[in-house]
Amino acid sequence: MNNTRRDIRALSKEELRTFFEGVGDKAFRGNQVYEWLWQKGAHTFEAMTSLPKATREMLAAHFSINHIKVDVMQRSSDGTIKNAVRLHDGLLVESVLIPTDTRTTACVSSQVGCSLNCSFCATARLKRMRNLLPDEIFDQVKVIDEQSRTFFGRPLSNIVFMGMGEPLMNYNNVMKAIDKITSEEGLGMSAKRITVSTSGIPKLIRKMADDEVKFKLAVSLHSAISSVRTGIMPFNEQFPLEELREALAYWYQKTKNRITYEYVVWKDINDQKKDVEALIKFCRFAPSKVNLIEYNPIDDGEFKQADPKALELYQTMLEAAGITVTIRHSRGKDIDAACGQLANKGVNS
Ligand code: SAH
């Protein structure tokens, strides 16, 4: 691959128009190319048949199209599909299509690996290799939209940033990808059907509130007791719970959007009454929803799913405190596609 050529999809429509003017051509060619790239999903310049051949060759000399490629597509017995996605530089990420009776949800990655080292998550073992580019995020969504149409006869309905990586650590590119996904020139999806999930970086939660984003926010909390959370999510020391709570209160005050907490209950870690009490106290400041996620074992031991009794305790106490609670069972476990299992297992990297 010739690395001196620029990825053409990093250019806005205006920049493309300016480029064509700069080479003595008509600005409207920029609109045509933009349409080929973003509406028609062209993977090569040759495919842009409404452009003169010489123009296509000129573009190929200046630019590359760093399209993603699905290396392996695995289908779970429950209908879930996992894509191993090859990036232009050979690195791999994973994205997942999760079907229900009425919806198709895309779970997409924002980074190759992850810089946070949550001890229960398989992605953390990969470390962070690089941030995904806006079009690499967009492409994962586009691929899943096409798969949804092919296999389920309906378009994609929801997107969750719950794949590999921490979306807020790749803030600008994630926001650009969401702009493209929601724009009429991209997929025209409503931002209300997009959820960004974060481990909780206070400064960037405030920034999202200031940027008046329209998507939903989910926070992977797992414990509202500082020492417990630091034990399983070590960066909690750097971004203390109190700061997180204040940032979330700011988010709610600005957006009036209910906050969802993702929460796994583990045996002997956070399965006691005091843990539930701390959670209730933590989320009292705004309307909240708690998703109790089933634990997906990633290796041999340390973490064990709590007894059903502990989940009942959470459910009863949270409901009594007026907090919505749902218990989520994992999908796609047989192909390592469930939460926390994305680690490029079963494909050559
Ligand atoms: N970094 C972001 C995006 C990842 S979302 C975040 O932390 O929110 C993936 C979700 O799966 C997070 O809520 C994460 O805490 C959860 N998770 C990670 N490992 C898991 C596991 N082994 N079992 C169940 N959930 C897990």
mmCIF file of C-alpha atoms and ligand atoms in Angstrom:
data_model
loop_
_atom_site.group_PDB
_atom_site.id
_atom_site.type_symbol
_atom_site.label_atom_id
_atom_site.label_comp_id
_atom_site.label_asym_id
_atom_site.label_seq_id
_atom_site.Cartn_x
_atom_site.Cartn_y
_atom_site.Cartn_z
ATOM 1 C CA MET A 1 0.000 0.000 0.000
ATOM 2 C CA ASN A 2 1.193 3.479 -0.901
ATOM 3 C CA ASN A 3 1.070 5.394 2.365
ATOM 4 C CA THR A 4 1.777 8.756 0.750
ATOM 5 C CA ARG A 5 -1.759 8.804 -0.653
ATOM 6 C CA ARG A 6 -4.319 10.409 1.612
ATOM 7 C CA ASP A 7 -7.530 8.671 2.625
ATOM 8 C CA ILE A 8 -10.085 10.512 0.530
ATOM 9 C CA ARG A 9 -12.844 9.875 3.042
ATOM 10 C CA ALA A 10 -11.135 12.128 5.569
ATOM 11 C CA LEU A 11 -12.157 15.064 3.334
ATOM 12 C CA SER A 12 -15.415 16.953 3.760
ATOM 13 C CA LYS A 13 -17.562 17.767 0.745
ATOM 14 C CA GLU A 14 -16.259 21.332 0.806
ATOM 15 C CA GLU A 15 -12.657 20.095 0.855
ATOM 16 C CA LEU A 16 -13.357 17.843 -2.107
ATOM 17 C CA ARG A 17 -14.850 20.753 -4.054
ATOM 18 C CA THR A 18 -11.787 22.861 -3.250
ATOM 19 C CA PHE A 19 -9.491 20.023 -4.328
ATOM 20 C CA PHE A 20 -11.149 19.818 -7.755
ATOM 21 C CA GLU A 21 -10.949 23.573 -8.219
ATOM 22 C CA GLY A 22 -7.288 23.394 -7.235
ATOM 23 C CA VAL A 23 -6.545 20.936 -10.041
ATOM 24 C CA GLY A 24 -8.432 23.078 -12.555
ATOM 25 C CA ASP A 25 -11.602 21.001 -12.644
ATOM 26 C CA LYS A 26 -15.202 21.834 -11.759
ATOM 27 C CA ALA A 27 -16.154 22.059 -8.084
ATOM 28 C CA PHE A 28 -19.284 19.933 -8.624
ATOM 29 C CA ARG A 29 -17.027 16.919 -9.218
ATOM 30 C CA GLY A 30 -16.467 17.120 -5.465
ATOM 31 C CA ASN A 31 -20.187 16.562 -4.898
ATOM 32 C CA GLN A 32 -20.159 13.602 -7.265
ATOM 33 C CA VAL A 33 -17.210 11.958 -5.517
ATOM 34 C CA TYR A 34 -18.774 12.621 -2.125
ATOM 35 C CA GLU A 35 -21.942 10.904 -3.241
ATOM 36 C CA TRP A 36 -20.006 7.904 -4.555
ATOM 37 C CA LEU A 37 -18.156 7.584 -1.278
ATOM 38 C CA TRP A 38 -20.956 8.112 1.185
ATOM 39 C CA GLN A 39 -24.248 7.237 -0.516
ATOM 40 C CA LYS A 40 -23.178 4.608 -2.985
ATOM 41 C CA GLY A 41 -20.394 3.179 -0.827
ATOM 42 C CA ALA A 42 -17.809 2.951 -3.631
ATOM 43 C CA HIS A 43 -14.699 0.975 -2.669
ATOM 44 C CA THR A 44 -12.633 1.956 -5.720
ATOM 45 C CA PHE A 45 -12.217 4.959 -7.970
ATOM 46 C CA GLU A 46 -12.887 2.789 -11.030
ATOM 47 C CA ALA A 47 -16.393 2.213 -9.693
ATOM 48 C CA MET A 48 -17.182 5.958 -9.934
ATOM 49 C CA THR A 49 -18.531 5.584 -13.441
ATOM 50 C CA SER A 50 -20.103 9.032 -13.728
ATOM 51 C CA LEU A 51 -16.580 10.551 -13.698
ATOM 52 C CA PRO A 52 -14.352 10.667 -16.788
ATOM 53 C CA LYS A 53 -11.714 7.939 -16.834
ATOM 54 C CA ALA A 54 -8.877 10.479 -16.595
ATOM 55 C CA THR A 55 -10.451 11.972 -13.475
ATOM 56 C CA ARG A 56 -10.708 8.564 -11.849
ATOM 57 C CA GLU A 57 -7.048 7.893 -12.608
ATOM 58 C CA MET A 58 -6.021 11.281 -11.264
ATOM 59 C CA LEU A 59 -7.906 10.565 -8.021
ATOM 60 C CA ALA A 60 -6.286 7.148 -7.684
ATOM 61 C CA ALA A 61 -2.865 8.792 -7.991
ATOM 62 C CA HIS A 62 -3.651 11.235 -5.159
ATOM 63 C CA PHE A 63 -5.846 9.275 -2.803
ATOM 64 C CA SER A 64 -6.667 5.884 -1.380
ATOM 65 C CA ILE A 65 -10.027 4.612 -0.121
ATOM 66 C CA ASN A 66 -9.243 2.930 3.181
ATOM 67 C CA HIS A 67 -12.279 0.745 3.246
ATOM 68 C CA ILE A 68 -12.747 -1.916 5.888
ATOM 69 C CA LYS A 69 -13.160 -5.539 4.887
ATOM 70 C CA VAL A 70 -15.031 -8.248 6.767
ATOM 71 C CA ASP A 71 -12.494 -11.056 7.125
ATOM 72 C CA VAL A 72 -14.685 -13.529 8.967
ATOM 73 C CA MET A 73 -18.406 -13.419 9.666
ATOM 74 C CA GLN A 74 -19.621 -15.787 12.388
ATOM 75 C CA ARG A 75 -23.286 -16.492 13.114
ATOM 76 C CA SER A 76 -24.486 -17.501 16.554
ATOM 77 C CA SER A 77 -27.264 -20.017 17.150
ATOM 78 C CA ASP A 78 -29.315 -17.102 18.533
ATOM 79 C CA GLY A 79 -28.994 -15.086 15.296
ATOM 80 C CA THR A 80 -26.219 -12.752 16.503
ATOM 81 C CA ILE A 81 -23.544 -12.054 13.884
ATOM 82 C CA LYS A 82 -19.942 -11.165 14.701
ATOM 83 C CA ASN A 83 -17.717 -9.542 12.101
ATOM 84 C CA ALA A 84 -13.942 -9.658 12.296
ATOM 85 C CA VAL A 85 -13.127 -6.444 10.498
ATOM 86 C CA ARG A 86 -9.779 -5.955 8.756
ATOM 87 C CA LEU A 87 -8.551 -2.355 8.606
ATOM 88 C CA HIS A 88 -6.424 -0.935 5.792
ATOM 89 C CA ASP A 89 -3.238 -1.339 7.850
ATOM 90 C CA GLY A 90 -3.942 -4.985 8.646
ATOM 91 C CA LEU A 91 -5.222 -4.513 12.209
ATOM 92 C CA LEU A 92 -8.450 -6.164 13.316
ATOM 93 C CA VAL A 93 -11.498 -5.029 15.266
ATOM 94 C CA GLU A 94 -14.837 -6.681 15.864
ATOM 95 C CA SER A 95 -18.412 -5.539 15.504
ATOM 96 C CA VAL A 96 -21.623 -7.344 16.294
ATOM 97 C CA LEU A 97 -25.180 -7.418 14.900
ATOM 98 C CA ILE A 98 -27.746 -8.218 17.592
ATOM 99 C CA PRO A 99 -31.238 -9.050 16.343
ATOM 100 C CA THR A 100 -34.452 -9.136 18.385
ATOM 101 C CA ASP A 101 -38.023 -9.595 17.116
ATOM 102 C CA THR A 102 -38.390 -5.915 16.401
ATOM 103 C CA ARG A 103 -34.915 -4.410 16.285
ATOM 104 C CA THR A 104 -31.474 -4.834 14.858
ATOM 105 C CA THR A 105 -28.709 -3.317 16.949
ATOM 106 C CA ALA A 106 -25.140 -2.763 15.784
ATOM 107 C CA CYS A 107 -22.477 -2.932 18.475
ATOM 108 C CA VAL A 108 -19.432 -1.153 17.080
ATOM 109 C CA SER A 109 -15.804 -0.648 18.083
ATOM 110 C CA SER A 110 -14.155 2.742 18.539
ATOM 111 C CA GLN A 111 -10.514 1.711 19.083
ATOM 112 C CA VAL A 112 -8.213 -1.167 18.224
ATOM 113 C CA GLY A 113 -7.812 -2.643 21.699
ATOM 114 C CA CYS A 114 -8.361 -0.421 24.740
ATOM 115 C CA SER A 115 -6.204 1.693 27.030
ATOM 116 C CA LEU A 116 -8.343 1.123 30.120
ATOM 117 C CA ASN A 117 -7.503 -2.025 31.982
ATOM 118 C CA CYS A 118 -10.772 -3.292 33.425
ATOM 119 C CA SER A 119 -9.771 -6.625 34.865
ATOM 120 C CA PHE A 120 -12.947 -8.461 33.762
ATOM 121 C CA CYS A 121 -12.855 -7.427 30.080
ATOM 122 C CA ALA A 122 -11.166 -9.400 27.298
ATOM 123 C CA THR A 123 -10.532 -6.298 25.164
ATOM 124 C CA ALA A 124 -8.311 -4.879 27.912
ATOM 125 C CA ARG A 125 -5.861 -7.730 27.308
ATOM 126 C CA LEU A 126 -5.174 -6.369 23.820
ATOM 127 C CA LYS A 127 -3.977 -2.950 25.014
ATOM 128 C CA ARG A 128 -4.678 0.056 22.858
ATOM 129 C CA MET A 129 -3.122 -0.037 19.409
ATOM 130 C CA ARG A 130 -4.791 2.936 17.766
ATOM 131 C CA ASN A 131 -7.949 4.977 17.445
ATOM 132 C CA LEU A 132 -10.361 4.133 14.664
ATOM 133 C CA LEU A 133 -10.914 6.789 12.008
ATOM 134 C CA PRO A 134 -14.404 8.232 11.514
ATOM 135 C CA ASP A 135 -14.931 6.278 8.305
ATOM 136 C CA GLU A 136 -13.752 3.021 9.901
ATOM 137 C CA ILE A 137 -16.485 3.455 12.506
ATOM 138 C CA PHE A 138 -19.038 4.468 9.888
ATOM 139 C CA ASP A 139 -18.163 1.434 7.742
ATOM 140 C CA GLN A 140 -18.865 -1.013 10.590
ATOM 141 C CA VAL A 141 -22.358 0.469 10.854
ATOM 142 C CA LYS A 142 -22.872 0.402 7.095
ATOM 143 C CA VAL A 143 -21.818 -3.262 6.876
ATOM 144 C CA ILE A 144 -24.227 -4.221 9.658
ATOM 145 C CA ASP A 145 -27.040 -2.236 8.037
ATOM 146 C CA GLU A 146 -26.472 -4.263 4.862
ATOM 147 C CA GLN A 147 -26.347 -7.532 6.821
ATOM 148 C CA SER A 148 -29.579 -6.605 8.584
ATOM 149 C CA ARG A 149 -31.294 -6.037 5.228
ATOM 150 C CA THR A 150 -29.884 -9.284 3.815
ATOM 151 C CA PHE A 151 -30.533 -11.612 6.746
ATOM 152 C CA PHE A 152 -33.508 -10.007 8.497
ATOM 153 C CA GLY A 153 -35.184 -8.026 5.703
ATOM 154 C CA ARG A 154 -35.071 -4.731 7.598
ATOM 155 C CA PRO A 155 -32.638 -1.862 8.103
ATOM 156 C CA LEU A 156 -30.519 -1.388 11.180
ATOM 157 C CA SER A 157 -32.532 0.284 13.949
ATOM 158 C CA ASN A 158 -30.065 1.014 16.787
ATOM 159 C CA ILE A 159 -26.365 1.511 17.382
ATOM 160 C CA VAL A 160 -24.421 1.025 20.597
ATOM 161 C CA PHE A 161 -20.780 2.017 21.043
ATOM 162 C CA MET A 162 -20.133 -1.011 23.200
ATOM 163 C CA GLY A 163 -17.591 -2.854 21.093
ATOM 164 C CA MET A 164 -13.836 -2.658 21.533
ATOM 165 C CA GLY A 165 -12.349 0.474 22.993
ATOM 166 C CA GLU A 166 -13.388 3.483 25.032
ATOM 167 C CA PRO A 167 -15.344 5.831 22.740
ATOM 168 C CA LEU A 168 -14.571 8.957 24.765
ATOM 169 C CA MET A 169 -10.827 8.312 24.433
ATOM 170 C CA ASN A 170 -11.395 8.742 20.684
ATOM 171 C CA TYR A 171 -13.776 11.646 21.111
ATOM 172 C CA ASN A 172 -13.351 13.598 17.874
ATOM 173 C CA ASN A 173 -13.471 10.623 15.544
ATOM 174 C CA VAL A 174 -16.479 9.099 17.301
ATOM 175 C CA MET A 175 -18.346 12.413 17.054
ATOM 176 C CA LYS A 176 -17.462 12.732 13.368
ATOM 177 C CA ALA A 177 -18.671 9.183 12.719
ATOM 178 C CA ILE A 178 -21.950 9.901 14.518
ATOM 179 C CA ASP A 179 -22.389 13.090 12.466
ATOM 180 C CA LYS A 180 -22.013 11.021 9.324
ATOM 181 C CA ILE A 181 -24.328 8.258 10.555
ATOM 182 C CA THR A 182 -27.042 10.765 11.420
ATOM 183 C CA SER A 183 -26.658 13.053 8.391
ATOM 184 C CA GLU A 184 -28.914 12.637 5.384
ATOM 185 C CA GLU A 185 -25.797 12.154 3.271
ATOM 186 C CA GLY A 186 -24.756 9.216 5.423
ATOM 187 C CA LEU A 187 -27.382 6.895 6.880
ATOM 188 C CA GLY A 188 -29.909 9.452 8.088
ATOM 189 C CA MET A 189 -30.375 7.658 11.409
ATOM 190 C CA SER A 190 -31.827 9.462 14.397
ATOM 191 C CA ALA A 191 -29.279 10.212 17.128
ATOM 192 C CA LYS A 192 -31.873 9.046 19.648
ATOM 193 C CA ARG A 193 -31.228 5.505 18.447
ATOM 194 C CA ILE A 194 -27.514 5.721 19.213
ATOM 195 C CA THR A 195 -26.000 4.999 22.636
ATOM 196 C CA VAL A 196 -22.420 5.826 23.548
ATOM 197 C CA SER A 197 -21.152 3.712 26.406
ATOM 198 C CA THR A 198 -18.289 4.941 28.541
ATOM 199 C CA SER A 199 -16.326 3.756 31.517
ATOM 200 C CA GLY A 200 -16.808 7.295 32.783
ATOM 201 C CA ILE A 201 -14.344 10.052 31.959
ATOM 202 C CA PRO A 202 -15.731 13.111 33.768
ATOM 203 C CA LYS A 203 -14.113 15.836 31.663
ATOM 204 C CA LEU A 204 -15.357 14.312 28.421
ATOM 205 C CA ILE A 205 -18.869 13.707 29.756
ATOM 206 C CA ARG A 206 -19.004 17.440 30.460
ATOM 207 C CA LYS A 207 -17.710 18.152 26.981
ATOM 208 C CA MET A 208 -20.461 16.008 25.457
ATOM 209 C CA ALA A 209 -23.021 17.969 27.442
ATOM 210 C CA ASP A 210 -21.510 21.266 26.241
ATOM 211 C CA ASP A 211 -21.467 19.986 22.670
ATOM 212 C CA GLU A 212 -25.218 19.349 23.037
ATOM 213 C CA VAL A 213 -25.045 15.860 21.627
ATOM 214 C CA LYS A 214 -28.380 14.167 20.988
ATOM 215 C CA PHE A 215 -27.456 10.510 21.485
ATOM 216 C CA LYS A 216 -27.952 8.528 24.676
ATOM 217 C CA LEU A 217 -25.349 7.922 27.337
ATOM 218 C CA ALA A 218 -24.567 4.691 29.152
ATOM 219 C CA VAL A 219 -21.998 4.417 31.920
ATOM 220 C CA SER A 220 -20.245 1.208 32.890
ATOM 221 C CA LEU A 221 -20.374 1.619 36.637
ATOM 222 C CA HIS A 222 -20.129 -1.879 38.155
ATOM 223 C CA SER A 223 -19.669 -0.449 41.630
ATOM 224 C CA ALA A 224 -20.507 2.787 43.395
ATOM 225 C CA ILE A 225 -18.021 2.072 46.157
ATOM 226 C CA SER A 226 -14.717 3.670 45.281
ATOM 227 C CA SER A 227 -12.358 1.024 46.636
ATOM 228 C CA VAL A 228 -14.324 -1.789 44.975
ATOM 229 C CA ARG A 229 -14.470 0.030 41.634
ATOM 230 C CA THR A 230 -10.747 0.795 41.712
ATOM 231 C CA GLY A 231 -10.101 -2.889 42.342
ATOM 232 C CA ILE A 232 -11.779 -3.907 39.072
ATOM 233 C CA MET A 233 -11.454 -0.698 37.021
ATOM 234 C CA PRO A 234 -8.073 0.741 38.049
ATOM 235 C CA PHE A 235 -8.495 4.051 36.190
ATOM 236 C CA ASN A 236 -11.189 4.842 38.776
ATOM 237 C CA GLU A 237 -8.348 6.174 40.896
ATOM 238 C CA GLN A 238 -7.604 8.774 38.241
ATOM 239 C CA PHE A 239 -11.276 9.673 37.661
ATOM 240 C CA PRO A 240 -12.882 9.418 41.108
ATOM 241 C CA LEU A 241 -16.530 8.449 41.470
ATOM 242 C CA GLU A 242 -17.447 11.788 42.983
ATOM 243 C CA GLU A 243 -16.157 13.617 39.898
ATOM 244 C CA LEU A 244 -18.005 11.164 37.704
ATOM 245 C CA ARG A 245 -21.224 11.786 39.583
ATOM 246 C CA GLU A 246 -20.815 15.552 39.288
ATOM 247 C CA ALA A 247 -20.126 15.284 35.547
ATOM 248 C CA LEU A 248 -23.224 13.104 35.104
ATOM 249 C CA ALA A 249 -25.334 15.580 37.065
ATOM 250 C CA TYR A 250 -24.051 18.273 34.700
ATOM 251 C CA TRP A 251 -24.930 16.055 31.715
ATOM 252 C CA TYR A 252 -28.445 15.556 33.003
ATOM 253 C CA GLN A 253 -28.941 19.210 33.785
ATOM 254 C CA LYS A 254 -27.931 20.140 30.222
ATOM 255 C CA THR A 255 -29.530 17.324 28.213
ATOM 256 C CA LYS A 256 -32.412 16.104 30.386
ATOM 257 C CA ASN A 257 -31.521 12.651 29.074
ATOM 258 C CA ARG A 258 -31.930 9.747 31.449
ATOM 259 C CA ILE A 259 -28.662 7.960 32.232
ATOM 260 C CA THR A 260 -28.259 4.225 31.869
ATOM 261 C CA TYR A 261 -25.800 2.348 34.056
ATOM 262 C CA GLU A 262 -24.295 -0.934 33.000
ATOM 263 C CA TYR A 263 -23.604 -3.131 35.941
ATOM 264 C CA VAL A 264 -22.380 -6.695 36.374
ATOM 265 C CA VAL A 265 -22.989 -8.338 39.754
ATOM 266 C CA TRP A 266 -20.129 -10.654 40.713
ATOM 267 C CA LYS A 267 -19.986 -13.135 43.536
ATOM 268 C CA ASP A 268 -18.044 -11.801 46.556
ATOM 269 C CA ILE A 269 -17.246 -8.507 44.829
ATOM 270 C CA ASN A 270 -20.415 -6.401 44.699
ATOM 271 C CA ASP A 271 -23.256 -8.742 45.692
ATOM 272 C CA GLN A 272 -24.113 -7.348 49.145
ATOM 273 C CA LYS A 273 -26.791 -4.989 50.420
ATOM 274 C CA LYS A 274 -24.203 -2.252 50.989
ATOM 275 C CA ASP A 275 -23.314 -2.395 47.290
ATOM 276 C CA VAL A 276 -26.927 -1.814 46.261
ATOM 277 C CA GLU A 277 -27.300 0.982 48.794
ATOM 278 C CA ALA A 278 -24.231 2.726 47.397
ATOM 279 C CA LEU A 279 -25.604 2.371 43.844
ATOM 280 C CA ILE A 280 -28.947 3.871 44.843
ATOM 281 C CA LYS A 281 -27.210 6.753 46.553
ATOM 282 C CA PHE A 282 -24.970 7.307 43.527
ATOM 283 C CA CYS A 283 -27.725 7.553 40.932
ATOM 284 C CA ARG A 284 -30.348 9.372 42.904
ATOM 285 C CA PHE A 285 -29.559 12.798 41.393
ATOM 286 C CA ALA A 286 -31.259 12.076 38.056
ATOM 287 C CA PRO A 287 -33.726 9.654 36.456
ATOM 288 C CA SER A 288 -31.718 6.494 35.915
ATOM 289 C CA LYS A 289 -31.938 3.045 34.543
ATOM 290 C CA VAL A 290 -29.725 0.169 35.642
ATOM 291 C CA ASN A 291 -28.971 -2.642 33.221
ATOM 292 C CA LEU A 292 -27.794 -5.649 35.142
ATOM 293 C CA ILE A 293 -25.581 -7.455 32.619
ATOM 294 C CA GLU A 294 -24.851 -11.125 32.837
ATOM 295 C CA TYR A 295 -21.143 -11.814 33.329
ATOM 296 C CA ASN A 296 -19.425 -13.476 30.411
ATOM 297 C CA PRO A 297 -16.439 -15.391 31.725
ATOM 298 C CA ILE A 298 -13.284 -14.502 29.844
ATOM 299 C CA ASP A 299 -10.854 -16.832 31.547
ATOM 300 C CA ASP A 300 -10.568 -19.357 34.262
ATOM 301 C CA GLY A 301 -11.372 -17.818 37.512
ATOM 302 C CA GLU A 302 -11.233 -14.610 39.467
ATOM 303 C CA PHE A 303 -14.713 -13.403 38.489
ATOM 304 C CA LYS A 304 -17.908 -15.391 38.985
ATOM 305 C CA GLN A 305 -21.470 -14.408 38.205
ATOM 306 C CA ALA A 306 -23.349 -13.680 41.453
ATOM 307 C CA ASP A 307 -26.121 -15.950 42.735
ATOM 308 C CA PRO A 308 -29.619 -15.245 41.367
ATOM 309 C CA LYS A 309 -30.490 -14.164 44.934
ATOM 310 C CA ALA A 310 -28.095 -11.234 44.671
ATOM 311 C CA LEU A 311 -29.693 -10.132 41.408
ATOM 312 C CA GLU A 312 -33.097 -10.313 43.064
ATOM 313 C CA LEU A 313 -31.811 -8.168 45.902
ATOM 314 C CA TYR A 314 -30.590 -5.564 43.396
ATOM 315 C CA GLN A 315 -33.865 -5.644 41.515
ATOM 316 C CA THR A 316 -36.078 -5.310 44.586
ATOM 317 C CA MET A 317 -34.070 -2.556 46.230
ATOM 318 C CA LEU A 318 -33.606 -0.543 43.035
ATOM 319 C CA GLU A 319 -37.283 -0.737 42.147
ATOM 320 C CA ALA A 320 -38.254 0.288 45.665
ATOM 321 C CA ALA A 321 -36.020 3.336 45.204
ATOM 322 C CA GLY A 322 -37.816 4.221 41.964
ATOM 323 C CA ILE A 323 -34.966 3.225 39.669
ATOM 324 C CA THR A 324 -35.767 1.297 36.503
ATOM 325 C CA VAL A 325 -33.904 -1.983 36.348
ATOM 326 C CA THR A 326 -33.562 -4.588 33.633
ATOM 327 C CA ILE A 327 -31.700 -7.874 33.654
ATOM 328 C CA ARG A 328 -29.933 -8.424 30.356
ATOM 329 C CA HIS A 329 -29.000 -11.853 29.173
ATOM 330 C CA SER A 330 -26.068 -12.067 26.836
ATOM 331 C CA ARG A 331 -26.361 -12.780 23.153
ATOM 332 C CA GLY A 332 -23.853 -14.455 20.885
ATOM 333 C CA LYS A 333 -21.878 -16.150 23.665
ATOM 334 C CA ASP A 334 -21.147 -19.234 21.554
ATOM 335 C CA ILE A 335 -19.131 -17.090 19.111
ATOM 336 C CA ASP A 336 -17.464 -14.873 21.768
ATOM 337 C CA ALA A 337 -19.576 -11.915 20.671
ATOM 338 C CA ALA A 338 -21.038 -10.980 24.066
ATOM 339 C CA CYS A 339 -20.080 -7.964 26.215
ATOM 340 C CA GLY A 340 -16.457 -8.053 27.221
ATOM 341 C CA GLN A 341 -15.594 -10.985 24.962
ATOM 342 C CA LEU A 342 -14.332 -9.064 21.952
ATOM 343 C CA ALA A 343 -10.679 -9.946 21.609
ATOM 344 C CA ASN A 344 -10.194 -11.206 18.059
ATOM 345 C CA LYS A 345 -10.346 -14.794 19.238
ATOM 346 C CA GLY A 346 -10.668 -17.424 16.544
ATOM 347 C CA VAL A 347 -9.229 -15.278 13.743
ATOM 348 C CA ASN A 348 -5.644 -14.762 12.732
ATOM 349 C CA SER A 349 -4.444 -11.326 13.606
HETATM 350 N N1 SAH B 1 -15.326 1.196 27.143
HETATM 351 C C1 SAH B 1 -16.754 1.384 27.042
HETATM 352 C C2 SAH B 1 -17.332 0.575 25.924
HETATM 353 C C3 SAH B 1 -17.308 -0.938 26.128
HETATM 354 S S1 SAH B 1 -18.929 -1.419 26.430
HETATM 355 C C4 SAH B 1 -17.396 1.102 28.374
HETATM 356 O O1 SAH B 1 -16.699 0.667 29.278
HETATM 357 O O2 SAH B 1 -18.592 1.371 28.561
HETATM 358 C C5 SAH B 1 -18.793 -3.023 26.932
HETATM 359 C C6 SAH B 1 -19.613 -3.283 28.170
HETATM 360 O O3 SAH B 1 -19.404 -4.640 28.554
HETATM 361 C C7 SAH B 1 -19.174 -2.424 29.330
HETATM 362 O O4 SAH B 1 -20.263 -2.078 30.126
HETATM 363 C C8 SAH B 1 -18.259 -3.383 30.072
HETATM 364 O O5 SAH B 1 -18.103 -3.012 31.400
HETATM 365 C C9 SAH B 1 -19.000 -4.681 29.899
HETATM 366 N N2 SAH B 1 -18.137 -5.864 30.065
HETATM 367 C C10 SAH B 1 -16.802 -5.944 29.904
HETATM 368 N N3 SAH B 1 -16.373 -7.197 30.135
HETATM 369 C C11 SAH B 1 -17.473 -7.919 30.440
HETATM 370 C C12 SAH B 1 -17.693 -9.289 30.739
HETATM 371 N N4 SAH B 1 -16.694 -10.146 30.771
HETATM 372 N N5 SAH B 1 -18.965 -9.694 30.980
HETATM 373 C C13 SAH B 1 -19.993 -8.820 30.905
HETATM 374 N N6 SAH B 1 -19.856 -7.515 30.620
HETATM 375 C C14 SAH B 1 -18.609 -7.073 30.397
#
